[in-house]
Short mmCIF file of C-alpha atoms and ligand atoms in Angstrom, two decimals:
data_model
loop_
_atom_site.label_atom_id
_atom_site.label_comp_id
_atom_site.label_asym_id
_atom_site.label_seq_id
_atom_site.Cartn_x
_atom_site.Cartn_y
_atom_site.Cartn_z
CA UNK F 1 46.07 131.40 122.31
CA UNK F 2 43.81 134.53 122.29
CA UNK F 3 40.33 133.03 121.38
CA UNK F 4 39.66 135.92 118.66
CA UNK F 5 42.80 134.80 116.84
CA UNK F 6 40.55 132.06 115.88
CA UNK F 7 37.92 134.02 114.24
CA UNK F 8 38.07 135.61 110.80
CA UNK F 9 35.42 138.99 110.51
CA UNK F 10 33.35 136.53 108.30
CA UNK F 11 32.99 133.48 110.64
CA UNK F 12 29.82 132.98 112.06
CA UNK F 13 28.96 130.74 114.81
CA UNK F 14 25.75 130.27 113.25
CA UNK F 15 24.94 127.25 111.34
CA UNK F 16 21.76 128.30 110.51
CA UNK F 17 20.15 131.53 111.84
CA UNK F 18 16.58 130.28 110.86
CA UNK F 19 16.80 128.11 113.78
CA UNK F 20 16.31 131.01 116.46
CA UNK F 21 13.64 133.02 114.18
CA UNK F 22 10.20 133.31 115.82
CA UNK F 23 8.39 131.66 112.61
CA UNK F 24 10.02 128.63 112.52
CA UNK F 25 8.94 125.17 113.09
CA UNK F 26 10.91 123.02 115.14
CA UNK F 27 11.90 119.30 113.46
CA UNK F 28 11.17 118.03 116.81
CA UNK F 29 8.35 119.22 119.15
CA UNK F 30 9.43 117.68 122.49
CA UNK F 31 6.60 117.03 125.34
CA UNK F 32 3.57 117.96 123.44
CA UNK F 33 2.36 114.25 122.12
CA UNK F 34 -0.15 114.23 124.75
CA UNK F 35 -2.06 117.33 123.55
CA UNK F 36 -1.40 116.45 119.70
CA UNK F 37 -3.31 113.01 120.68
CA UNK F 38 -5.94 114.33 121.86
CA UNK F 39 -6.94 117.10 119.27
CA UNK F 40 -6.01 113.69 116.72
CA UNK F 41 -9.25 112.18 118.60
CA UNK F 42 -10.97 115.64 118.44
CA UNK F 43 -10.18 115.33 114.53
CA UNK F 44 -10.63 111.94 113.45
CA UNK F 45 -14.58 111.55 113.24
CA UNK F 46 -14.30 114.34 110.19
CA UNK F 47 -11.93 112.08 108.33
CA UNK F 48 -15.12 108.95 108.42
CA UNK F 49 -17.56 112.27 107.32
CA UNK F 50 -18.96 112.63 111.52
CA UNK F 51 -18.48 116.49 112.84
CA UNK F 52 -14.75 116.87 114.01
CA UNK F 53 -15.01 118.17 118.14
CA UNK F 54 -14.26 121.40 119.66
CA UNK F 55 -12.04 122.27 122.27
CA UNK F 56 -10.33 125.02 124.13
CA UNK F 57 -6.55 125.30 124.61
CA UNK F 58 -5.37 126.86 127.32
CA UNK F 59 -1.67 127.81 128.46
CA UNK F 60 0.44 130.67 128.82
CA UNK F 61 2.66 132.02 126.14
CA UNK F 62 5.14 129.87 124.81
CA UNK F 63 4.17 126.72 125.99
CA UNK F 64 3.84 125.59 122.26
CA UNK F 65 0.31 125.85 121.90
CA UNK F 66 0.71 127.72 117.59
CA UNK F 67 3.05 125.31 117.24
CA UNK F 68 1.11 121.94 117.65
CA UNK F 69 -1.82 123.35 115.97
CA UNK F 70 0.17 124.48 112.80
CA UNK F 71 1.70 121.11 112.73
CA UNK F 72 -1.79 118.64 113.40
CA UNK F 73 -3.46 121.51 110.05
CA UNK F 74 -0.61 120.35 108.18
CA UNK F 75 -0.60 116.92 108.37
CA UNK F 76 -4.48 116.83 107.83
CA UNK F 77 -3.40 119.27 104.81
CA UNK F 78 -1.58 115.86 103.71
CA UNK F 79 -3.48 113.07 104.84
CA UNK F 80 -6.68 114.07 103.02
CA UNK F 81 -9.38 116.43 101.27
CA UNK F 82 -12.00 115.99 103.55
CA UNK F 83 -11.27 117.89 106.13
CA UNK F 84 -10.58 122.04 105.63
CA UNK F 85 -8.55 123.09 108.49
CA UNK F 86 -8.34 126.81 109.05
CA UNK F 87 -5.51 128.41 111.01
CA UNK F 88 -6.53 132.35 111.92
CA UNK F 89 -4.25 134.44 114.38
CA UNK F 90 -6.58 136.52 115.87
CA UNK F 91 -4.14 139.24 116.91
CA UNK F 92 -3.89 139.76 113.38
CA UNK F 93 -7.54 138.84 111.95
CA UNK F 94 -10.56 140.94 114.58
CA UNK F 95 -13.25 141.74 112.99
CA UNK F 96 -16.15 139.07 111.09
CA UNK F 97 -14.97 139.93 108.01
CA UNK F 98 -11.71 139.35 108.02
CA UNK F 99 -12.11 136.20 109.96
CA UNK F 100 -14.20 135.18 107.56
CA UNK F 101 -12.51 136.35 104.26
CA UNK F 102 -9.45 133.21 105.77
CA UNK F 103 -12.26 130.44 106.25
CA UNK F 104 -13.81 131.59 102.35
CA UNK F 105 -10.12 131.52 100.85
CA UNK F 106 -9.40 128.32 102.68
CA UNK F 107 -12.68 126.66 100.96
CA UNK F 108 -13.02 128.52 97.90
CA UNK F 109 -9.49 128.87 96.63
CA UNK F 110 -8.90 132.58 96.92
CA UNK F 111 -9.47 135.51 98.68
CA UNK F 112 -13.36 136.89 98.49
CA UNK F 113 -13.95 140.18 95.90
CA UNK F 114 -13.28 142.39 99.16
CA UNK F 115 -15.50 146.23 98.00
CA UNK F 116 -18.83 146.54 98.68
CA UNK F 117 -19.28 142.59 100.45
CA UNK F 118 -21.47 142.44 103.25
CA UNK F 119 -19.89 139.13 105.85
CA UNK F 120 -23.62 137.19 105.57
CA UNK F 121 -22.64 137.31 101.99
CA UNK F 122 -19.01 135.71 102.23
CA UNK F 123 -20.68 133.12 104.53
CA UNK F 124 -22.97 132.16 102.48
CA UNK F 125 -21.37 131.85 99.29
CA UNK F 126 -18.52 129.65 101.19
CA UNK F 127 -20.66 128.12 102.35
CA UNK F 128 -22.43 127.19 99.67
CA UNK F 129 -18.53 126.12 98.19
CA UNK F 130 -18.34 123.42 101.58
CA UNK F 131 -21.41 121.69 100.87
CA UNK F 132 -20.09 121.13 96.79
CA UNK F 133 -17.12 119.48 98.50
CA UNK F 134 -18.30 117.91 101.22
CA UNK F 135 -15.63 118.03 103.16
CA UNK F 136 -15.86 119.20 106.68
CA UNK F 137 -14.42 122.71 108.10
CA UNK F 138 -11.97 122.68 111.41
CA UNK F 139 -11.17 126.39 112.08
CA UNK F 140 -8.51 127.20 114.72
CA UNK F 141 -8.77 130.15 116.59
CA UNK F 142 -5.22 131.42 117.55
CA UNK F 143 -5.15 133.54 120.29
CA UNK F 144 -8.83 134.05 120.53
CA UNK F 145 -9.12 136.59 123.09
CA UNK F 146 -7.78 139.43 120.94
CA UNK F 147 -11.26 138.51 119.40
CA UNK F 148 -13.02 138.55 122.95
CA UNK F 149 -11.38 141.76 123.87
CA UNK F 150 -12.40 142.94 120.19
CA UNK F 151 -15.92 141.80 121.29
CA UNK F 152 -16.24 139.50 118.56
CA UNK F 153 -15.54 136.19 119.73
CA UNK F 154 -19.03 135.42 120.94
CA UNK F 155 -21.24 136.14 117.23
CA UNK F 156 -17.88 134.71 115.54
CA UNK F 157 -18.63 131.49 116.88
CA UNK F 158 -22.20 131.32 116.69
CA UNK F 159 -21.55 132.28 112.80
CA UNK F 160 -19.08 129.39 112.49
CA UNK F 161 -20.85 126.56 114.75
CA UNK F 162 -24.05 127.34 113.68
CA UNK F 163 -23.49 126.85 109.53
CA UNK F 164 -24.87 123.38 109.48
CA UNK F 165 -28.67 124.84 110.22
CA UNK F 166 -29.02 126.76 106.97
CA UNK F 167 -26.58 124.45 104.73
CA UNK F 168 -26.79 120.89 104.02
CA UNK F 169 -22.89 120.88 105.60
CA UNK F 170 -21.03 119.07 108.41
CA UNK F 171 -21.13 120.57 112.12
CA UNK F 172 -17.64 122.27 112.17
CA UNK F 173 -14.99 121.58 114.51
CA UNK F 174 -13.76 124.86 116.75
CA UNK F 175 -10.67 124.75 118.12
CA UNK F 176 -9.89 128.12 120.63
CA UNK F 177 -6.24 129.01 121.70
CA UNK F 178 -6.01 131.73 124.11
CA UNK F 179 -2.62 132.35 126.78
CA UNK F 180 -4.83 134.49 128.99
CA UNK F 181 -5.85 132.52 132.10
CA UNK F 182 -8.07 135.26 133.48
CA UNK F 183 -10.63 134.41 129.91
CA UNK F 184 -13.24 132.09 130.77
CA UNK F 185 -14.69 131.47 127.25
CA UNK F 186 -17.87 129.26 128.78
CA UNK F 187 -18.68 132.52 130.84
CA UNK F 188 -17.76 134.81 127.57
CA UNK F 189 -20.25 132.88 124.99
CA UNK F 190 -23.78 133.21 125.67
CA UNK F 191 -26.51 129.97 125.74
CA UNK F 192 -26.78 130.49 121.49
CA UNK F 193 -23.22 128.97 121.13
CA UNK F 194 -23.16 127.65 125.19
CA UNK F 195 -25.72 125.02 123.84
CA UNK F 196 -23.75 123.90 120.01
CA UNK F 197 -19.77 124.35 121.68
CA UNK F 198 -19.45 121.85 124.14
CA UNK F 199 -15.32 122.18 124.04
CA UNK F 200 -12.92 119.49 126.08
CA UNK F 201 -10.15 121.83 127.46
CA UNK F 202 -6.38 120.96 126.45
CA UNK F 203 -4.05 122.59 128.63
CA UNK F 204 -0.54 123.64 127.95
CA UNK F 205 1.57 123.67 130.97
CA UNK F 206 4.55 125.69 131.25
CA UNK F 207 7.22 123.27 130.40
CA UNK F 208 9.61 122.31 133.25
CA UNK F 209 13.70 123.67 133.43
CA UNK F 210 14.66 119.27 132.04
CA UNK F 211 11.81 119.82 129.38
CA UNK F 212 13.24 123.07 128.57
CA UNK F 213 17.20 121.85 128.46
CA UNK F 214 15.93 119.34 125.86
CA UNK F 215 14.06 121.94 123.99
CA UNK F 216 16.33 124.80 123.70
CA UNK F 217 19.43 122.41 123.13
CA UNK F 218 17.77 120.69 119.44
CA UNK F 219 17.86 124.21 118.89
CA UNK F 220 21.54 124.56 119.85
CA UNK F 221 22.91 121.14 118.19
CA UNK F 222 21.07 122.99 115.13
CA UNK F 223 21.70 126.27 114.84
CA UNK F 224 25.63 126.69 116.04
CA UNK F 225 28.21 125.42 115.44
CA UNK F 226 30.04 122.95 118.07
CA UNK F 227 31.10 124.19 121.22
CA UNK F 228 30.08 127.57 121.19
CA UNK F 229 27.15 126.92 123.61
CA UNK F 230 28.57 125.49 126.46
CA UNK F 231 26.50 123.44 129.35
CA UNK F 232 26.94 125.41 131.91
CA UNK F 233 25.79 128.30 129.72
CA UNK F 234 23.08 126.74 128.14
CA UNK F 235 22.25 125.29 131.79
CA UNK F 236 22.18 128.97 132.91
CA UNK F 237 20.13 130.21 129.63
CA UNK F 238 17.60 127.31 130.57
CA UNK F 239 16.79 128.32 134.39
CA UNK F 240 16.49 131.55 133.18
CA UNK F 241 13.85 130.64 131.03
CA UNK F 242 12.33 128.40 132.92
CA UNK F 243 11.89 131.49 136.07
CA UNK F 244 10.27 132.96 132.57
CA UNK F 245 7.94 130.16 132.08
CA UNK F 246 7.95 131.30 127.84
CA UNK F 247 10.74 129.26 126.10
CA UNK F 248 10.79 132.37 123.33
CA UNK F 249 12.60 133.76 126.14
CA UNK F 250 15.45 131.12 126.32
CA UNK F 251 15.12 130.75 122.13
CA UNK F 252 15.98 135.02 122.04
CA UNK F 253 18.22 134.73 124.83
CA UNK F 254 20.60 132.12 123.07
CA UNK F 255 20.31 134.04 119.92
CA UNK F 256 21.46 137.79 121.24
CA UNK F 257 24.05 135.49 123.41
CA UNK F 258 25.84 134.24 120.28
CA UNK F 259 25.37 137.31 118.20
CA UNK F 260 27.28 139.79 121.49
CA UNK F 261 30.04 137.02 121.56
CA UNK F 262 29.97 137.01 117.45
CA UNK F 263 30.19 140.90 117.44
CA UNK F 264 33.15 140.72 119.56
CA UNK F 265 35.36 138.28 117.57
CA UNK F 266 34.71 135.52 120.66
CA UNK F 267 33.81 131.82 119.59
CA UNK F 268 31.83 131.18 122.72
CA UNK F 269 29.20 132.21 124.92
CA UNK F 270 30.40 132.32 128.77
CA UNK F 271 27.75 132.55 131.56
CA UNK F 272 28.75 136.34 131.92
CA UNK F 273 27.22 136.91 128.56
CA UNK F 274 24.13 135.02 129.41
CA UNK F 275 23.27 137.16 132.51
CA UNK F 276 23.92 139.70 130.11
CA UNK F 277 21.71 139.92 127.97
CA UNK F 278 19.07 138.33 130.18
CA UNK F 279 18.70 141.38 130.74
CA UNK F 280 17.86 142.82 128.85
CA UNK F 281 15.43 140.71 127.08
CA UNK F 282 13.37 140.68 130.74
CA UNK F 283 13.50 143.97 131.44
CA UNK F 284 10.92 145.32 128.77
CA UNK F 285 9.02 141.89 129.59
CA UNK F 286 8.85 143.24 133.07
CA UNK F 287 7.49 146.53 132.30
CA UNK F 288 5.13 145.25 129.80
CA UNK F 289 3.63 142.90 133.08
CA UNK F 290 3.08 145.98 135.85
CA UNK F 291 2.00 147.66 132.77
CA UNK F 292 -0.88 146.19 132.54
CA UNK F 293 -1.48 145.69 136.78
CA UNK F 294 -4.52 147.82 138.20
CA UNK F 295 -3.16 150.55 139.54
CA UNK F 296 -3.92 149.73 143.22
CA UNK F 297 -2.55 145.81 142.69
CA UNK F 298 0.75 148.27 141.57
CA UNK F 299 0.45 150.80 144.17
CA UNK F 300 1.19 147.16 146.67
CA UNK F 301 3.88 146.16 144.38
CA UNK F 302 5.92 148.67 144.63
CA UNK F 303 5.22 148.91 148.38
CA UNK F 304 6.42 145.47 148.71
CA UNK F 305 9.30 146.25 146.23
CA UNK F 306 10.27 148.61 148.62
CA UNK F 307 9.82 145.99 151.69
CA UNK F 308 12.27 143.56 150.03
CA UNK F 309 15.01 146.51 150.08
CA UNK F 310 14.56 147.59 153.73
CA UNK F 311 14.94 143.77 154.26
CA UNK F 312 11.93 143.97 156.58
CA UNK F 313 10.11 140.98 157.82
CA UNK F 314 8.07 139.52 154.90
CA UNK F 315 5.35 137.44 156.02
CA UNK F 316 2.19 138.80 154.60
CA UNK F 317 0.46 139.94 158.33
CA UNK F 318 3.67 142.04 158.98
CA UNK F 319 3.24 143.17 155.30
CA UNK F 320 -0.18 144.23 155.99
CA UNK F 321 -0.03 145.54 159.34
CA UNK F 322 3.03 147.43 157.65
CA UNK F 323 0.74 148.74 154.68
CA UNK F 324 -2.73 149.08 156.38
CA UNK F 325 -2.52 152.58 156.23
CA UNK F 326 -1.56 153.42 152.88
CA UNK F 327 -3.52 150.28 151.05
CA UNK F 328 -6.54 151.57 152.87
CA UNK F 329 -7.82 147.72 151.76
CA UNK F 330 -9.43 145.03 154.09
CA UNK F 331 -7.57 141.95 154.06
CA UNK F 332 -9.61 139.89 152.16
CA UNK F 333 -8.99 142.60 149.37
CA UNK F 334 -5.29 142.14 150.40
CA UNK F 335 -4.93 138.78 149.84
CA UNK F 336 -6.88 138.96 146.21
CA UNK F 337 -4.12 141.52 145.61
CA UNK F 338 -1.44 139.31 146.32
CA UNK F 339 -3.10 136.52 144.59
CA UNK F 340 -3.25 138.44 141.27
CA UNK F 341 -0.12 139.40 141.66
CA UNK F 342 1.56 135.54 142.01
CA UNK F 343 -0.89 135.00 139.14
CA UNK F 344 1.13 137.44 137.05
CA UNK F 345 4.88 135.74 138.36
CA UNK F 346 5.64 138.85 140.33
CA UNK F 347 5.16 137.51 143.25
CA UNK F 348 5.68 133.79 145.22
CA UNK F 349 3.62 133.27 148.28
CA UNK F 350 5.47 130.17 149.34
CA UNK F 351 4.46 129.25 153.12
CA UNK F 352 6.81 130.83 155.90
CA UNK F 353 9.23 127.88 157.52
CA UNK F 354 7.62 127.59 161.23
CA UNK F 355 4.92 129.59 160.85
CA UNK F 356 1.87 127.02 160.40
CA UNK F 357 -0.50 128.88 157.87
CA UNK F 358 1.54 132.24 157.76
CA UNK F 359 2.79 132.82 154.12
CA UNK F 360 5.76 134.97 152.97
CA UNK F 361 5.78 137.51 150.02
CA UNK F 362 8.81 136.96 147.73
CA UNK F 363 9.49 139.48 145.08
CA UNK F 364 10.89 137.23 142.09
CA UNK F 365 12.68 140.04 140.86
CA UNK F 366 15.28 142.06 142.17
CA UNK F 367 13.79 145.15 144.45
CA UNK F 368 15.32 148.19 142.22
CA UNK F 369 14.32 146.24 138.90
CA UNK F 370 10.50 146.58 140.34
CA UNK F 371 10.81 149.67 141.69
CA UNK F 372 11.55 151.22 138.55
CA UNK F 373 8.83 149.13 136.14
CA UNK F 374 6.22 150.93 138.87
CA UNK F 375 7.65 154.03 139.07
CA UNK F 376 8.36 155.18 135.47
CA UNK F 377 5.80 157.19 133.98
CA UNK F 378 2.55 154.92 132.75
CA UNK F 379 1.57 154.61 129.16
CA UNK F 380 -1.43 156.13 128.06
CA UNK F 381 -3.88 152.97 127.37
N1 LIG S 1 8.25 121.64 122.43
C1 LIG S 1 9.03 121.71 121.83
N2 LIG S 1 9.85 121.21 121.18
C2 LIG S 1 10.77 122.70 120.41
N3 LIG S 1 10.04 124.03 120.05
C3 LIG S 1 8.86 124.59 120.97
C4 LIG S 1 8.34 123.66 121.67
N4 LIG S 1 7.51 124.41 122.04
C5 LIG S 1 7.73 125.24 121.63
N5 LIG S 1 8.12 125.45 120.62
C6 LIG S 1 9.01 127.01 120.11
O1 LIG S 1 8.93 127.58 121.10
C7 LIG S 1 8.50 129.09 120.21
C8 LIG S 1 7.20 129.26 120.71
O2 LIG S 1 5.96 128.46 120.44
P1 LIG S 1 4.85 128.61 119.92
O3 LIG S 1 3.65 127.18 120.05
O4 LIG S 1 4.03 129.90 119.68
O5 LIG S 1 3.90 128.94 121.62
P2 LIG S 1 2.66 129.39 122.52
O6 LIG S 1 1.22 129.49 120.58
O7 LIG S 1 2.02 128.38 123.45
O8 LIG S 1 2.64 131.07 122.81
C9 LIG S 1 8.09 128.23 118.81
O9 LIG S 1 8.98 129.29 118.05
C10 LIG S 1 8.51 126.65 118.83
O10 LIG S 1 9.23 126.31 117.63
MG1 LIG S 2 0.80 131.36 120.40
#
């Protein structure tokens, strides 16, 4: 029997489409118990009338940082009035005013009057209400690297953390979340902040493939009808996701593969479907990362890709010898650039088999794709 004979036009393969949307909060949060427990410990003193602790939450994109905090905050809201959790998406709120407007709203119950108010006035009124409520403020600055880029992070932390100096309020707790591994928060703040901000670091490592399989498996069971995503296709999707180290890639990949299959009137996602869709997800992501590189590193990456295409000897030393005229940099600078390309997960630098401490320079993507990304006209930044 032909596959599509089973499927009418109005039939869908999704049991629940929402499960694959980015804003969806999963019923079960796998493999984040340790992080949740650590954060809960920091909050606990605030339940007993003391101050909450501070934390820096660190990890690559798509490792559950936002979800973990949101779930914890929802639980706090249900459990107590003694803590006021305020979740702030710093990609949306990048000024002192807009961040404090969010805090004001959470504490006072309505948005601050927008016209003509100075941020000091908003802070003053908010602190007054906080004192009356005798509650502890707990602020999460999610994706705080945006605040740092806008040069607002230091002053904002200063204002929040030192609220207790002007009012009889408890010392607020602050969670600073960042996906930018190059951002060193402690170095980014000045002494006035450092003296009151003693965060613990909570790490969110990228999920391993078995963890990804479990997370994606949950979504598939809840969101799709049985048999739509066979185990071998799911396994391939999990592998691709593990390579990208971003669980969002997997969720998006499955959704798009199922949509493609649905459009063509079939009812089962094949490995070929997954491969084809993955190209359209990974190529733009790769392009973005290449674009963000400093020019010298992008140039190096391009030459490495050209060498890889010619099947050249790819030990780090040979690559240096081959390119030294081009890169015009000493070995130390060359190694630093390689290291950065590795951190950006564009290349791997494994020990070269049988060659002592020498390393191989291996691309993580097909050389032709990398060359194309490097050569495409750069967008003005
Ligand atoms: N451990 C997990 N279990 C189930 N779903 C998860 C898990 N971690 C992340 N997700 C899902 O992946 C997506 C990205 O997670 P998110 O918390 O936004 O990551 P981050 O803030 O680290 O970038 C969300 O849709 C989230 O529901
Ligand atoms: Mg996030």
